Short mmCIF file of C-alpha atoms and ligand atoms in Angstrom, two decimals:
data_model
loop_
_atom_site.label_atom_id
_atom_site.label_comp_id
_atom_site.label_asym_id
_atom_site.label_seq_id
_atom_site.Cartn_x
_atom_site.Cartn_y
_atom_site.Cartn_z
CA UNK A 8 41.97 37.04 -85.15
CA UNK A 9 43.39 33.63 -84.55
CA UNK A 10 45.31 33.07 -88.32
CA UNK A 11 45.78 28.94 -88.55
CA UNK A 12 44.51 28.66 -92.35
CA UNK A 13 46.69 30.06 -95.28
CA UNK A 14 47.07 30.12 -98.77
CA UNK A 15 50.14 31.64 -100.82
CA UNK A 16 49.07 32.62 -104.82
CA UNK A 17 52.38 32.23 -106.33
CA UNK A 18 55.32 29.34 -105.63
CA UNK A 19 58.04 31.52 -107.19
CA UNK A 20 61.04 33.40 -105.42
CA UNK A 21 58.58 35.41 -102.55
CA UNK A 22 55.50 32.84 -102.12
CA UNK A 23 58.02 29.86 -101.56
CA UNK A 24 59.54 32.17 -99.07
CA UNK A 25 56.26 33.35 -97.56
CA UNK A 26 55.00 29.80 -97.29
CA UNK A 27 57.63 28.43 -95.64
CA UNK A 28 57.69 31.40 -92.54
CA UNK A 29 54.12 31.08 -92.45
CA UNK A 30 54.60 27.27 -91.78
CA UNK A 31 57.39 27.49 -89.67
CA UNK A 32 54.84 29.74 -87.41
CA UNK A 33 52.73 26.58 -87.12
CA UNK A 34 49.86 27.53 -89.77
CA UNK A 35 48.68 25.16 -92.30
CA UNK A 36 49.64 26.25 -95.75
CA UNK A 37 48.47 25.26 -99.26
CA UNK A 38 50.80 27.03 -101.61
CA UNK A 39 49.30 27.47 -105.02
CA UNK A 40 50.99 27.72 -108.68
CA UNK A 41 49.17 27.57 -112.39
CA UNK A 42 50.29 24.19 -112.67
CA UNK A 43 51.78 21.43 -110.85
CA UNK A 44 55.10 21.62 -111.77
CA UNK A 45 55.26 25.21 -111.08
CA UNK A 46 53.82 24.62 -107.35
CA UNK A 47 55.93 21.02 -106.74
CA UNK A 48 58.99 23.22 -107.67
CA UNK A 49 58.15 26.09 -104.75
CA UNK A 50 58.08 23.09 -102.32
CA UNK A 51 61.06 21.92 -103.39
CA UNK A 52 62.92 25.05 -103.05
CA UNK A 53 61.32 25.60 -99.75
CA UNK A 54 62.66 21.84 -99.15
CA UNK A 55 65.96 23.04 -100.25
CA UNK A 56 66.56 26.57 -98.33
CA UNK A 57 65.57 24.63 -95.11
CA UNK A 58 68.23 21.74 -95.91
CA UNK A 59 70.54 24.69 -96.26
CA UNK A 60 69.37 25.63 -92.93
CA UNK A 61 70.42 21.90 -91.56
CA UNK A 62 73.75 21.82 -93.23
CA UNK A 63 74.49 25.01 -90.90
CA UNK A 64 73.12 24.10 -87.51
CA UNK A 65 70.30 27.17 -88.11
CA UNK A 66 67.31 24.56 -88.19
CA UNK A 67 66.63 20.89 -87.08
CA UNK A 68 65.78 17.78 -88.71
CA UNK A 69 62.70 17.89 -87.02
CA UNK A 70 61.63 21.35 -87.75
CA UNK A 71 62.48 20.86 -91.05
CA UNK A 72 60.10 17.78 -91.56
CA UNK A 73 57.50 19.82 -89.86
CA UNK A 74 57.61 22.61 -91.43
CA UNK A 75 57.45 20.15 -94.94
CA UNK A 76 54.68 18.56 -93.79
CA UNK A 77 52.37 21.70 -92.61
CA UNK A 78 52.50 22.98 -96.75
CA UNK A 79 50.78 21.26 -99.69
CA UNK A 80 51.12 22.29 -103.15
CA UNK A 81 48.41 22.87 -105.30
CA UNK A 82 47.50 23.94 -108.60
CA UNK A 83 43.16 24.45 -107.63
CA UNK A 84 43.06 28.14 -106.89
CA UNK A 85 39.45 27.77 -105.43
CA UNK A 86 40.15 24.51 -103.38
CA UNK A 87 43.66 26.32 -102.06
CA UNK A 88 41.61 29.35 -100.70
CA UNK A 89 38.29 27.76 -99.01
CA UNK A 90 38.58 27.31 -95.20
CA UNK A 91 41.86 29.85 -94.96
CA UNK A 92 41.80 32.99 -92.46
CA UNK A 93 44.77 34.84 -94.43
CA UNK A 94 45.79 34.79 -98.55
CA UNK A 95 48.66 36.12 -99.29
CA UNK A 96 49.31 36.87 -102.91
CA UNK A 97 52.61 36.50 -105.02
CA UNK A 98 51.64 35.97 -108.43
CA UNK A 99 53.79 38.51 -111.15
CA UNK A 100 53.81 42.31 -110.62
CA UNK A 101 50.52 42.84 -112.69
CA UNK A 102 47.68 44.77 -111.87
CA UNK A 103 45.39 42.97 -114.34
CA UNK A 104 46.67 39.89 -113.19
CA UNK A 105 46.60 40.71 -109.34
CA UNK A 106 42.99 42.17 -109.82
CA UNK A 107 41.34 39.05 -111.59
CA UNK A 108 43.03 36.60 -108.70
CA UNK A 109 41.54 39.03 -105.93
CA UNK A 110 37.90 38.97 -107.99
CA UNK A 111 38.07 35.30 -107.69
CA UNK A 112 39.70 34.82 -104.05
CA UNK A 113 36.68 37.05 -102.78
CA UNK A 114 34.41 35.19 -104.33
CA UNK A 115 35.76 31.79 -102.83
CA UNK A 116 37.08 32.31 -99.46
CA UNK A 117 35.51 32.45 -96.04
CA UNK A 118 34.01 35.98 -95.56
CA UNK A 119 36.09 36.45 -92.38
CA UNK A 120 39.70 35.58 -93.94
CA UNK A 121 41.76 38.40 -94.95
CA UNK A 122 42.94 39.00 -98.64
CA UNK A 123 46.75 40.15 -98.93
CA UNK A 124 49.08 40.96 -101.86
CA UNK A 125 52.79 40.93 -102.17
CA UNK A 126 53.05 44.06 -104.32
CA UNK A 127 55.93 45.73 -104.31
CA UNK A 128 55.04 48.54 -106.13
CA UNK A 129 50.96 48.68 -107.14
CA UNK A 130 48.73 50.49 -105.34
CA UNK A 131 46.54 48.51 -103.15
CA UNK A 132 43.96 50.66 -103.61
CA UNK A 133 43.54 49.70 -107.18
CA UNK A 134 44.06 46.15 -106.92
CA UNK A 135 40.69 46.13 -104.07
CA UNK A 136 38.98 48.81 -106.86
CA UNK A 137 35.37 47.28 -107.10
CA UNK A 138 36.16 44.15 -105.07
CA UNK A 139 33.16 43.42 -102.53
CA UNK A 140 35.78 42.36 -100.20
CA UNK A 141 37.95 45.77 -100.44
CA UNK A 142 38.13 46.40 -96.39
CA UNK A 143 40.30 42.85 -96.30
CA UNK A 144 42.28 43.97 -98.77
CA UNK A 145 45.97 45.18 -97.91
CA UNK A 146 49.54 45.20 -98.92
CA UNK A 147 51.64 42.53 -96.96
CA UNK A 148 55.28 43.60 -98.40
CA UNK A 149 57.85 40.81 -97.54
CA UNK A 150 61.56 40.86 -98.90
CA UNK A 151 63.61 38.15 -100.64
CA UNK A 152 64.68 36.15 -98.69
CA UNK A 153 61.36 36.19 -97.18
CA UNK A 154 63.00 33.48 -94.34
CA UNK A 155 65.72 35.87 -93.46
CA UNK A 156 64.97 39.48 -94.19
CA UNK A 157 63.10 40.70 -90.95
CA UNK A 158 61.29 43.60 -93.11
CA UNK A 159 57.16 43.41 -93.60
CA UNK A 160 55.94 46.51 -94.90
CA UNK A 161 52.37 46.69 -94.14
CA UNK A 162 50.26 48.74 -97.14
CA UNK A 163 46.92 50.37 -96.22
CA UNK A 164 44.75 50.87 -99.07
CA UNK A 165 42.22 53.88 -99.00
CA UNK A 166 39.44 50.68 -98.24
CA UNK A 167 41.52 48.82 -96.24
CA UNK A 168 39.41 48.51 -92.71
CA UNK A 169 41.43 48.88 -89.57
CA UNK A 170 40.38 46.03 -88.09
CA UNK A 171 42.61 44.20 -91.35
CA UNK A 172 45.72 46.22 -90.87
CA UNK A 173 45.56 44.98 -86.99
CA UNK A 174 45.14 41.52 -87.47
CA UNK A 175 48.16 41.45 -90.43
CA UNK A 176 50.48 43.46 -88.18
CA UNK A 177 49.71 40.74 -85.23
CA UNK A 178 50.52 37.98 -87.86
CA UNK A 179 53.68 39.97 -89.22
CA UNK A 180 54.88 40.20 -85.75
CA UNK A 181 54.11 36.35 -85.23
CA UNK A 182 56.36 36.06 -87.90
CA UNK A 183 58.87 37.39 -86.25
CA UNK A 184 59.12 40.43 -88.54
CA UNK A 185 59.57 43.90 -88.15
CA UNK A 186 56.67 45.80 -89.07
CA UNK A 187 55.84 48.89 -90.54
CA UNK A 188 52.66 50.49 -92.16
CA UNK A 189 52.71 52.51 -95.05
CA UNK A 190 49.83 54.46 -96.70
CA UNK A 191 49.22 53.30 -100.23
CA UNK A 192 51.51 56.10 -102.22
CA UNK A 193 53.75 55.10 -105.10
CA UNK A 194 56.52 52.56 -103.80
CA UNK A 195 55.56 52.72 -100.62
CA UNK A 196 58.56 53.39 -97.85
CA UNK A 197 60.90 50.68 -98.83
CA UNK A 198 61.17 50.69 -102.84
CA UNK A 199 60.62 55.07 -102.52
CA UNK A 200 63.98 55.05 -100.66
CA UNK A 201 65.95 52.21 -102.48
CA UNK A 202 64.89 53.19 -105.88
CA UNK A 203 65.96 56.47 -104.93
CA UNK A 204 69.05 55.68 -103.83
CA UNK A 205 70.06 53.24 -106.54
CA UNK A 206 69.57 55.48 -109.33
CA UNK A 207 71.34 58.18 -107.93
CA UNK A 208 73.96 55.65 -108.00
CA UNK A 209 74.03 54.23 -110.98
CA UNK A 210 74.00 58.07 -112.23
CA UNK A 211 77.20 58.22 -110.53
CA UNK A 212 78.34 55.21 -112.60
CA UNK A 213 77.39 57.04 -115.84
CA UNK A 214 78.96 60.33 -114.88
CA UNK A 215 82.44 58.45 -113.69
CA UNK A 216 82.41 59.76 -110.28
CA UNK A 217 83.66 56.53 -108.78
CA UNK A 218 83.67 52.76 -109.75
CA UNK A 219 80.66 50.31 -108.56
CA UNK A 220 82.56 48.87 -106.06
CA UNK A 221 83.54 52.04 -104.14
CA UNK A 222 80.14 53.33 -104.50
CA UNK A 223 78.78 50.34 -102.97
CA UNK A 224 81.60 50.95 -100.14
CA UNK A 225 80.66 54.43 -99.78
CA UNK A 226 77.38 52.89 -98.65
CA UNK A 227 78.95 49.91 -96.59
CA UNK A 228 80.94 51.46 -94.66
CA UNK A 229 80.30 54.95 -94.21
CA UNK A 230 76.75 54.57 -93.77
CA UNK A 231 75.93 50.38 -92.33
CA UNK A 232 74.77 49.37 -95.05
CA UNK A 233 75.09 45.59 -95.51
CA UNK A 234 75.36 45.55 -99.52
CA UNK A 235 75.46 48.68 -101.65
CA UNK A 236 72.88 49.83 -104.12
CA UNK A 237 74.61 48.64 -107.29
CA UNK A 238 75.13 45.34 -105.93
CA UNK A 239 71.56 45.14 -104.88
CA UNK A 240 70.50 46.46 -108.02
CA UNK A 241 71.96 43.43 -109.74
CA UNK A 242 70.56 41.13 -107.00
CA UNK A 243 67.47 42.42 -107.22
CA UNK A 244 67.58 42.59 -111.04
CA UNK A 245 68.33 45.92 -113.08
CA UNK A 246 64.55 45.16 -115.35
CA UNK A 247 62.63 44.76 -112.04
CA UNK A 248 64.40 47.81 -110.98
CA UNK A 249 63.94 49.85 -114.15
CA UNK A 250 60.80 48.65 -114.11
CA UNK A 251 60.06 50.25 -110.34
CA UNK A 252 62.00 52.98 -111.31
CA UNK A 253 59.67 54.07 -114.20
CA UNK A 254 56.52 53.58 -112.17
CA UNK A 255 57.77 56.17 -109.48
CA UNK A 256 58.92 58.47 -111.99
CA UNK A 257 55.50 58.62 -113.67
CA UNK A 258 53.82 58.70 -110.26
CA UNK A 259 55.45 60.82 -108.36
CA UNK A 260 56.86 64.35 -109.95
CA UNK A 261 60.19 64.51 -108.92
CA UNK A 262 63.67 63.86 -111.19
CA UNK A 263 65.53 61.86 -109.40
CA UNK A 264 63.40 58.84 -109.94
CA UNK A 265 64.04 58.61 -113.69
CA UNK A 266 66.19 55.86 -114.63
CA UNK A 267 69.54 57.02 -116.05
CA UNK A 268 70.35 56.28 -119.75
CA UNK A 269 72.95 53.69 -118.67
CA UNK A 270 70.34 51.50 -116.71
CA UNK A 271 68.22 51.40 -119.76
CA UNK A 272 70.56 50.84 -122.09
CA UNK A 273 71.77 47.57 -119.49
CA UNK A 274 68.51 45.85 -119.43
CA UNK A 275 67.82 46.42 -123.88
CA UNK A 276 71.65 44.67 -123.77
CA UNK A 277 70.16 42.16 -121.67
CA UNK A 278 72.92 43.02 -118.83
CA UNK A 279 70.43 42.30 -115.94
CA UNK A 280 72.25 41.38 -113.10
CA UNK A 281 73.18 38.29 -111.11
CA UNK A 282 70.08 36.20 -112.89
CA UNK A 283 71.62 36.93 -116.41
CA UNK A 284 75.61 36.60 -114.99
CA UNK A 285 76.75 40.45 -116.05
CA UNK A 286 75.40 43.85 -114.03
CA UNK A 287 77.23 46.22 -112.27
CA UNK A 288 79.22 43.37 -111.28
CA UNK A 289 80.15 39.96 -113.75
CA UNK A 290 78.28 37.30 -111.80
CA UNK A 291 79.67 34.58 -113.89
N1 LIG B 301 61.55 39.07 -106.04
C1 LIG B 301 61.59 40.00 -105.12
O1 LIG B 301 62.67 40.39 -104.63
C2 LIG B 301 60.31 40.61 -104.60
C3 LIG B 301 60.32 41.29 -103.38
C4 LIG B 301 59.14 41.80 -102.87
C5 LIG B 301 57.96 41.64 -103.58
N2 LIG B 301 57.96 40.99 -104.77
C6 LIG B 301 56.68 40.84 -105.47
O2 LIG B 301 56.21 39.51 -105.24
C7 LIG B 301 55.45 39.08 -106.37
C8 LIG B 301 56.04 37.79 -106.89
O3 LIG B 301 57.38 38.00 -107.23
P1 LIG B 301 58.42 36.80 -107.38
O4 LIG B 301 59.77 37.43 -107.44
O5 LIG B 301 58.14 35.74 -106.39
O6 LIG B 301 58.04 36.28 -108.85
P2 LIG B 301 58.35 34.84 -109.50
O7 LIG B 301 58.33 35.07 -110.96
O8 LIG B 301 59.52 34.21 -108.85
O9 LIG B 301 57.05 33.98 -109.07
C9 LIG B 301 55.75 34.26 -109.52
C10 LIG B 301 54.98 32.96 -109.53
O10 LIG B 301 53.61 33.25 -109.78
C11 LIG B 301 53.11 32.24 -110.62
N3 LIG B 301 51.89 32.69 -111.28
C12 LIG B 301 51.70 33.10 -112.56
N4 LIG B 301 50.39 33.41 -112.75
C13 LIG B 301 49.76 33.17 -111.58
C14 LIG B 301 48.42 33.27 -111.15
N5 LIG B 301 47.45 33.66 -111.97
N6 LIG B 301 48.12 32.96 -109.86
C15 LIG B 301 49.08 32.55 -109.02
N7 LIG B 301 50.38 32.42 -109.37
C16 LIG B 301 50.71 32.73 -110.63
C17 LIG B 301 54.25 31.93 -111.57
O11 LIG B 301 54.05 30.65 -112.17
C18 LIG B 301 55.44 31.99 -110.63
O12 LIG B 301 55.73 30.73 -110.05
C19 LIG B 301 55.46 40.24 -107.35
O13 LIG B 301 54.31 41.02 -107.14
C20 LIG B 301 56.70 41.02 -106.97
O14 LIG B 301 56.64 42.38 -107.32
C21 LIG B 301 59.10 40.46 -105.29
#
């Protein structure tokens, strides 16, 4: 399936990201927001992040006006979606939320044009629940910073057709990305393993074993990890962690998923990481 039509649901932190790639591939992108300050502010990050890439020799002049001109922002969610062969969803981490946008996308774009969401930790089988267009339905799982990480986790819901799943890992690899498909079970591959590892962590932390920063080294340099959990953690944010961390421990039956004490009692103190200036690590 040739993919030259797309629109991104979302102009915060991942669809600004996702836009811009999907651009810089050559497709035609209207990148949608509730309102137009919300979407104008996407395009100017994405305006940003590639001026970034100037400054350091990584992109052109000209592929940076290019890319610029291939994405419009919008705040129509019907007008963004007609004529596109690919959605891709970013809107908040809410199933409510992420069902009523798919409802409406199915109802307004071209049969043919494949429906995606940016979950990182709902099941795509629930999101497509009841939706006439379930079979386009899938999980296209990018990672911040969507320009630079080379991850796309590919989720296949239980309605998800194969012919979807092809056609999104031939656009991921367009991309450039590094693809991998993952059945639709509770955070996937990539969160599974990183939540996993990040609590057991920031247990560590509680019990004293060893400070953040040699934890994070253990991981650094005795295993190649380029940043350690508890540094991600406060990247990443320790509520949208907690948050993950929850969801896996009430889906999945298994202990080591449930967030330690001190990770709860971080986000009530409104310790959240680097967005709030004080995590693991003082930010300020
Ligand atoms: N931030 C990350 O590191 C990361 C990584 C992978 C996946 N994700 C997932 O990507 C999604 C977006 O996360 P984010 O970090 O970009 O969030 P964000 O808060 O930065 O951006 C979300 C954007 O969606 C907009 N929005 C609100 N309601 C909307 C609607 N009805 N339709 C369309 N847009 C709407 C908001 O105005 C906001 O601009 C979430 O599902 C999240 O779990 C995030």
């Amino acid at each position: 399936m040739d993919i030259s039509k797309v629109a991104v649901l979302g102009a915060g932190t991942m669809g600004a990201g996702i836009a811009q790639v999907c651009a810089q591939v050559g497709c035609s992108v209207t990148l949608f927001d509730i309102d137009d300050a919300s979407a104008e502010r996407g395009l100017a990050g994405i305006d940003r992040f590639l001026a970034k890439g100037v400054a350091r020799g990584k992109v052109t002049e000209e592929v940076k006006a290019e890319t610029l001109a291939r994405i419009a922002a919008s705040s129509d969610q019907d007008a963004a979606v007609t004529g596109v062969d690919l959605v891709i969803e970013a809107a908040p981490e809410s199933l409510k939320l992420k069902r009523e946008i798919f409802t409406r996308v199915a109802a307004k774009a071209p049969a043919h044009a494949i429906l995606a969401t940016n979950t990182s930790s709902l099941p795509i089988s629930q999101i497509a629940e009841g939706n006439d267009a379930a079979g386009r339905i899938v999980g296209m799982h990018f990672f911040n910073p969507v320009p630079l990480m080379k991850l796309l986790e590919l989720v296949v819901g239980n309605e998800t057709a194969p012919a979807t799943t092809d056609a999104v890992r031939a656009f991921g690899m367009r991309l450039g990305k590094e693809v991998i498909t993952v059945r639709d079970a509770p955070g996937f591959a990539s969160s599974r393993l990183g939540i996993c590892i990040a609590m057991e962590a920031i247990r560590m932390v509680e019990e004293g074993v060893a400070s953040p920063e040699d934890i994070d080294r253990a991981m650094i340099f005795g295993y190649g990890h380029p940043m350690g959990p508890l540094k991600l953690t406060d990247l990443v944010g320790c509520d949208v962690r907690l948050a993950i961390a929850d969801h896996l421990a009430d889906s999945l039956d298994a202990p080591h998923f449930t967030p330690p004490a001190l990770l709860r009692q971080m986000v009530a103190d409104g310790r959240l990481g680097k967005k709030s200036g004080q995590g693991f690590y003082s930010w300020e």
